[in-house]
C-alpha positions as semicolon CSV with decimal commas, in nm:
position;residue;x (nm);y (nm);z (nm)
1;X;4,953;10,154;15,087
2;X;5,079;10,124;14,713
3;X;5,415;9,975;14,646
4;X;5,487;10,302;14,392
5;X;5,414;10,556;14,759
6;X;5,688;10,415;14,943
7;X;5,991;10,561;14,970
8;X;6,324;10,423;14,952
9;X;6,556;10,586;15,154
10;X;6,903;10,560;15,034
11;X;7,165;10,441;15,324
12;X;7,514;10,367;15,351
13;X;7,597;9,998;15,335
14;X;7,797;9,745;15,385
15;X;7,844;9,720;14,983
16;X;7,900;10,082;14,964
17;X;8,196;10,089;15,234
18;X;8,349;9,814;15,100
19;X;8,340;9,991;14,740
20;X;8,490;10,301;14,901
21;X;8,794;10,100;15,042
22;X;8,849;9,921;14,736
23;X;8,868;10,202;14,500
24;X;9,065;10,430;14,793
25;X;9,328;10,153;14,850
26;X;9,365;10,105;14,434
27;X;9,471;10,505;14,414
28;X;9,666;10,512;14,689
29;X;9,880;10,203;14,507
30;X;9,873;10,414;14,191
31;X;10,023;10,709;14,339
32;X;10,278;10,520;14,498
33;X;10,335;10,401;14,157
34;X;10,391;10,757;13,987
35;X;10,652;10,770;14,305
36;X;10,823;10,455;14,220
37;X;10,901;10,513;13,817
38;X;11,282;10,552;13,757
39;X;11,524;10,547;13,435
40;X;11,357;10,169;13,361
41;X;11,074;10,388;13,204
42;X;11,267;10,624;13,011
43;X;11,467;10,293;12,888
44;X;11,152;10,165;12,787
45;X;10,989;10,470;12,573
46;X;11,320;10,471;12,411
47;X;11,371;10,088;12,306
48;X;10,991;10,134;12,172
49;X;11,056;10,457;12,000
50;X;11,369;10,313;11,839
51;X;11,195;9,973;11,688
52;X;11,128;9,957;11,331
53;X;10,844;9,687;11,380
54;X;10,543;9,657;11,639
55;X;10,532;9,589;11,999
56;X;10,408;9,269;12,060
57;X;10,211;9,275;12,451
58;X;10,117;8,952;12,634
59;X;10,001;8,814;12,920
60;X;9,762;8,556;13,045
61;X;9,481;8,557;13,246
62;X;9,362;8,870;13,401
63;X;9,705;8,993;13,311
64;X;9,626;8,908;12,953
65;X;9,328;9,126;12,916
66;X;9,506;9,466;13,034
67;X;9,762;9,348;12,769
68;X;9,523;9,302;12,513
69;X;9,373;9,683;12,620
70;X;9,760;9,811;12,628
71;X;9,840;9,645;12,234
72;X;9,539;9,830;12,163
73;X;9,589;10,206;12,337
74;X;9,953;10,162;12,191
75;X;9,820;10,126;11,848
76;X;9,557;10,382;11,840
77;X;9,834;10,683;11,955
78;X;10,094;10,586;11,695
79;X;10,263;10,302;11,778
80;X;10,158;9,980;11,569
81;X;10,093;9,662;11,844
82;X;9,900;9,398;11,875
83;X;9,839;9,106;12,158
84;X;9,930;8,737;12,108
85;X;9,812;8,482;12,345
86;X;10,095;8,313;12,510
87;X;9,914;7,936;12,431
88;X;9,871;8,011;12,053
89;X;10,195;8,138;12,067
90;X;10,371;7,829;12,151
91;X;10,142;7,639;11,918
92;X;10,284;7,860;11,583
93;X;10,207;8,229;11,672
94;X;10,547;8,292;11,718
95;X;10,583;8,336;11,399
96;X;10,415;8,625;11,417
97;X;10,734;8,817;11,555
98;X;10,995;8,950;11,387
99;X;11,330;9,068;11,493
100;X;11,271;9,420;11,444
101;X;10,964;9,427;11,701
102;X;10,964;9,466;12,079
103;X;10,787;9,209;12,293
104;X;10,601;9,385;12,612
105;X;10,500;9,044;12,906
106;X;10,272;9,157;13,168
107;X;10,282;8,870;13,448
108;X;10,265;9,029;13,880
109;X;10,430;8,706;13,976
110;X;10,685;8,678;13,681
111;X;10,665;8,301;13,715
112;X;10,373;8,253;13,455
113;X;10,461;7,897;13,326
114;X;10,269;7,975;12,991
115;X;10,579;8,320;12,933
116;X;10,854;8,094;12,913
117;X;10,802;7,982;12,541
118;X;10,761;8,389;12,458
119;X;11,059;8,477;12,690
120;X;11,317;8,188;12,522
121;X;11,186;8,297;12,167
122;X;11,255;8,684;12,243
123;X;11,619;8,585;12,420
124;X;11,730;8,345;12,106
125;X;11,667;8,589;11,854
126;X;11,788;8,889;12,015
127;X;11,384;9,077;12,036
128;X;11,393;9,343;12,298
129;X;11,188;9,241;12,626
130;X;11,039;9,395;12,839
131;X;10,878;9,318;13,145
132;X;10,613;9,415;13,381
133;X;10,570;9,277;13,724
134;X;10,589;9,276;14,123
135;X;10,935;9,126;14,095
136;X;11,249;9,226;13,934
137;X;11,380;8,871;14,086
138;X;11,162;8,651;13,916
139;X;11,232;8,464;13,555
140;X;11,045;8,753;13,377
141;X;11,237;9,041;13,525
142;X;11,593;8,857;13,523
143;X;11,512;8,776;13,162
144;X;11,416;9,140;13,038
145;X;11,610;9,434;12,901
146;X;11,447;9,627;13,094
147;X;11,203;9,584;13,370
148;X;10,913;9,792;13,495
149;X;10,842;9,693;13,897
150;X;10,508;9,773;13,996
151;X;10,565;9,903;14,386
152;X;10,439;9,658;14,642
153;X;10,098;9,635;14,658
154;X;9,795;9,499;14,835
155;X;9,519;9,298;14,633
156;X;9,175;9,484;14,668
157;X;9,055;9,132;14,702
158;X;9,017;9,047;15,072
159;X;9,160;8,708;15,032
160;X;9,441;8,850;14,832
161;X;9,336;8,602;14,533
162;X;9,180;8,820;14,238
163;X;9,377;9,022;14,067
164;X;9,283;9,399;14,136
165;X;9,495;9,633;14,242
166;X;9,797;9,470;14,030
167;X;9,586;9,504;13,724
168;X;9,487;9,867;13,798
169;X;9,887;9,929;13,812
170;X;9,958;9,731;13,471
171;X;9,646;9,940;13,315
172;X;9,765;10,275;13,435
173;X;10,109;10,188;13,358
174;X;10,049;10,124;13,013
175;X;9,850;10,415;12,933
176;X;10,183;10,601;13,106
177;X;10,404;10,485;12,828
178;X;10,137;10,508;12,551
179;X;10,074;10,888;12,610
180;X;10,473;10,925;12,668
181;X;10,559;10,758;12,370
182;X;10,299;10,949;12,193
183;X;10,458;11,270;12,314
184;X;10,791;11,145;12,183
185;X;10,648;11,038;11,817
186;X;10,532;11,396;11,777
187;X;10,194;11,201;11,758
188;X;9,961;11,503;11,678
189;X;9,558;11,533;11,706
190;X;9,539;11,499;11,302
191;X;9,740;11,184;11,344
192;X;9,448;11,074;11,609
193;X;9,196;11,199;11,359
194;X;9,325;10,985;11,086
195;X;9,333;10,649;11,306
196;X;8,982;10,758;11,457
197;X;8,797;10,856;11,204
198;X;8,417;10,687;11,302
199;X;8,215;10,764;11,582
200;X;8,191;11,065;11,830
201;X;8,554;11,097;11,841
202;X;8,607;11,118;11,460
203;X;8,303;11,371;11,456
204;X;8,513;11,616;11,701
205;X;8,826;11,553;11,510
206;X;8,684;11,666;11,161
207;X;8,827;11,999;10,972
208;X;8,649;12,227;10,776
209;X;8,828;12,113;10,509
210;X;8,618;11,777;10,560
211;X;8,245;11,935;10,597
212;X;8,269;12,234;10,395
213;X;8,058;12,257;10,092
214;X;8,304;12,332;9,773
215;X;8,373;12,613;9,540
216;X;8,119;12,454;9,323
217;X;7,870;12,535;9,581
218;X;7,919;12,874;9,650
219;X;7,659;13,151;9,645
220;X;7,853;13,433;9,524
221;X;7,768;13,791;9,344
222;X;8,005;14,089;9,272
223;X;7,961;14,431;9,490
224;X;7,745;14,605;9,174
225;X;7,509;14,318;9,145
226;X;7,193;14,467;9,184
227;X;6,943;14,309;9,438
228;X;6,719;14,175;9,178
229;X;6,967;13,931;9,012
230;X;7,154;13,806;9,369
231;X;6,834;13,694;9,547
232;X;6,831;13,492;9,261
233;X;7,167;13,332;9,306
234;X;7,121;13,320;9,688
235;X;6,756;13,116;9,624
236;X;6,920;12,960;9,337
237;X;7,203;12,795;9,619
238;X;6,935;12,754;9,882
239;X;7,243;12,840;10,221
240;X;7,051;13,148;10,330
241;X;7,315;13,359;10,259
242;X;7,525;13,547;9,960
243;X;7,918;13,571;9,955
244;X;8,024;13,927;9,748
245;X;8,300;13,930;9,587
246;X;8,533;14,258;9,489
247;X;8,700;14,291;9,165
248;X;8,987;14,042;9,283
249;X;8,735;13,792;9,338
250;X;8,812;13,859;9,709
251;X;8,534;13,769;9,980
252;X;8,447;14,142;10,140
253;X;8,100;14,099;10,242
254;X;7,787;13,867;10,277
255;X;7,382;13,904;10,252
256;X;7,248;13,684;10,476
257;X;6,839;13,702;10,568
258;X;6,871;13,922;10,824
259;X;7,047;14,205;10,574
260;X;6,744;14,141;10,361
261;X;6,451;14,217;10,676
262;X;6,696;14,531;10,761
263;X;6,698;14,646;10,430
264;X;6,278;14,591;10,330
265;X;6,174;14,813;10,140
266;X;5,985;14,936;9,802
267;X;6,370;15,030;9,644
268;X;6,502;14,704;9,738
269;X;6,525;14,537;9,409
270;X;6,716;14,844;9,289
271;X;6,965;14,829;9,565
272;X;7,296;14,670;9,459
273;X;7,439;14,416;9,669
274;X;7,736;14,623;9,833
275;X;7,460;14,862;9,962
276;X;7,280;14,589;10,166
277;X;7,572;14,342;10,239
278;X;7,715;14,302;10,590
279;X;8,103;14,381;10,494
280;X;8,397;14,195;10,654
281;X;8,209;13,875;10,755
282;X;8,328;13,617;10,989
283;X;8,504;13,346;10,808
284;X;8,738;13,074;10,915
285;X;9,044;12,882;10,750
286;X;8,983;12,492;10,600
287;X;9,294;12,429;10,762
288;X;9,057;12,464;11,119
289;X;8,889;12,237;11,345
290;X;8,512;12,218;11,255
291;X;8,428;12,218;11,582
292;X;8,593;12,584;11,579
293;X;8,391;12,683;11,321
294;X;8,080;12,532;11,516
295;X;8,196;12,705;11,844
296;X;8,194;13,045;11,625
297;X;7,867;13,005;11,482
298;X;7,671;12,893;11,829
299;X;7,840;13,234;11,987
300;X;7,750;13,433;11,711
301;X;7,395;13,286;11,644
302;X;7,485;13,267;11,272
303;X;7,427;12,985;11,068
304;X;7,701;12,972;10,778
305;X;8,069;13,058;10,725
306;X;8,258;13,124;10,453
307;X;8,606;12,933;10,437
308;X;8,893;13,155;10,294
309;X;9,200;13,120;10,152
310;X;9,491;13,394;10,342
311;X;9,464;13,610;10,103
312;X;9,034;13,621;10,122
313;X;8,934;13,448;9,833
314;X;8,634;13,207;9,878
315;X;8,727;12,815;9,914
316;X;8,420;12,662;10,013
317;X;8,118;12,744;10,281
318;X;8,073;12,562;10,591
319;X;7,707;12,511;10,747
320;X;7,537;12,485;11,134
321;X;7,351;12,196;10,971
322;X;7,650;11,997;10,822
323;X;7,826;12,032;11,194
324;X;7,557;11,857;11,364
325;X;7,436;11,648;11,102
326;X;7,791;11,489;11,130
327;X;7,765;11,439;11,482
328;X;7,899;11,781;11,632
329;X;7,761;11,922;11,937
């Protein structure tokens, strides 16, 4: 028998089990942390919303890296952060901080020797501090304006060694107070467009505005344009399609190729372009998400739109092809 004809069945193991209990016992500890959140949170998302500078987030270790992640979420929604390392700190990094910041310390135990230089710094010069950890007892939470207790909690590690489920509750918790403290800013999805503007996510945030093809661009002919000079201009601009234009230079109707196959015939040249347009065409605002405009095209099985100014006359022309070429889908 070939190795490729034998089938492997798949079976629930030992591995598998043990996955299960690890990521059950990690939600159950973060819904008993949406349970356990009291005024020490709202304290929080106001000292940050109040600073004039940045929040400065530390930690070390495994506590370090969901610090680093938190600086960075913060930053991205609105709220300028950044991590220091608590070693380089104490070696001249200090100087980094400035009265007018915030200083965020992630430690479960509270007792992280490495802190202290951070915590005296932030208590001489009057920095706002807050802390996160599994004790409001220890150094860190005595020390802080304002302390965020994580509930208690059991390690996912079954020698209760690795950090796990406290670093799952520092994660969550600090993607709590980003998207709160977004909410509060008034942080809107064109002020996440303009920090995220490569990639996927900048592709999805784009307007119309930022794809469209200009005034420059446009194929347009008046309503008495006979058919033998606008399939010139609609070759000539090479968009499949014609914008007419009334006498108030108003957008009222559109040739597309489809108008042109309905409308075959020996007279067509001597047609004029209001007899053959499509009037009142779908159109869309710049001011719209281009992924709107690419939602409205796929439904429609249309391959253009006009973009309008309110009162109808033609800004610019938005494509099928410039959506996905950008990255839209």
């Amino acid at each position: 028998m070939s190795v490729s004809s034998l089938k492997i069945v798949p079976k629930t193991t030992k591995s598998l089990e043990e996955a299960r209990r690890v990521l059950t016992l990690e939600a159950n500890s973060l819904e008993s942390l949406a349970n356990h959140l009291d005024h020490s949170f709202t304290e929080t998302i106001e000292i940050l919303n109040r600073i004039q500078g940045r929040v400065i987030v530390t930690g070390i270790g495994k506590s370090g890296h969901i610090a680093n992640k938190i600086a960075a979420t913060l930053s991205s929604t609105g709220t300028p952060s950044f991590f220091i390392h608590p070693t380089e700190a104490s070696h001249g990094d200090l100087g980094m901080l400035s009265k007018e910041d915030a200083i965020m310390i992630l430690s479960s135990s509270g007792e992280t020797q490495e802190l202290l230089d951070i915590i005296g710094f932030a208590k001489r010069f009057g920095i706002p501090l807050i802390g996160i950890t599994g004790s409001a007892e220890s150094t860190l939470g005595k020390a802080s304006n304002v302390v965020l207790t994580l509930p208690p909690y059991q390690e996912a590690c079954p020698h209760q060694l690795a950090p796990t489920t406290s670093t799952t509750l520092m994660l969550a918790l600090g993607d709590a107070l980003a998207v709160a403290l977004l909410q509060e800013k008034g942080f809107s999805a064109l002020d996440f467009k303009n920090l995220h503007p490569g990639g996927k996510l900048g592709a999805r945030l784009s307007l119309v505005s930022d794809l469209m093809r200009d005034q420059t661009d446009l194929p347009l002919s008046s309503l008495k344009t006979p058919m033998s000079e606008a399939l010139i201009q609609m070759t000539q601009k090479g968009f499949g399609c014609l914008g007419i234009i009334d006498q108030d230079k108003k957008l009222c109707g559109i040739i597309t190729d489809g108008d042109l196959r309905r409308h075959m015939s020996p007279t067509l040249l001597n047609m004029t372009a209001e007899e053959v347009m499509t009037p009142s065409p779908l159109t869309i605002s710049k001011e719209a998400w281009a992924q709107e405009a690419l939602h409205i095209m796929n439904e429609k099985s249309i391959t253009s739109l006009f973009v309008i100014a309110e009162n109808r006359t033609p800004l610019g022309l938005i494509r099928l092809h410039d959506c996905l070429k950008a990255g839209l889908s």
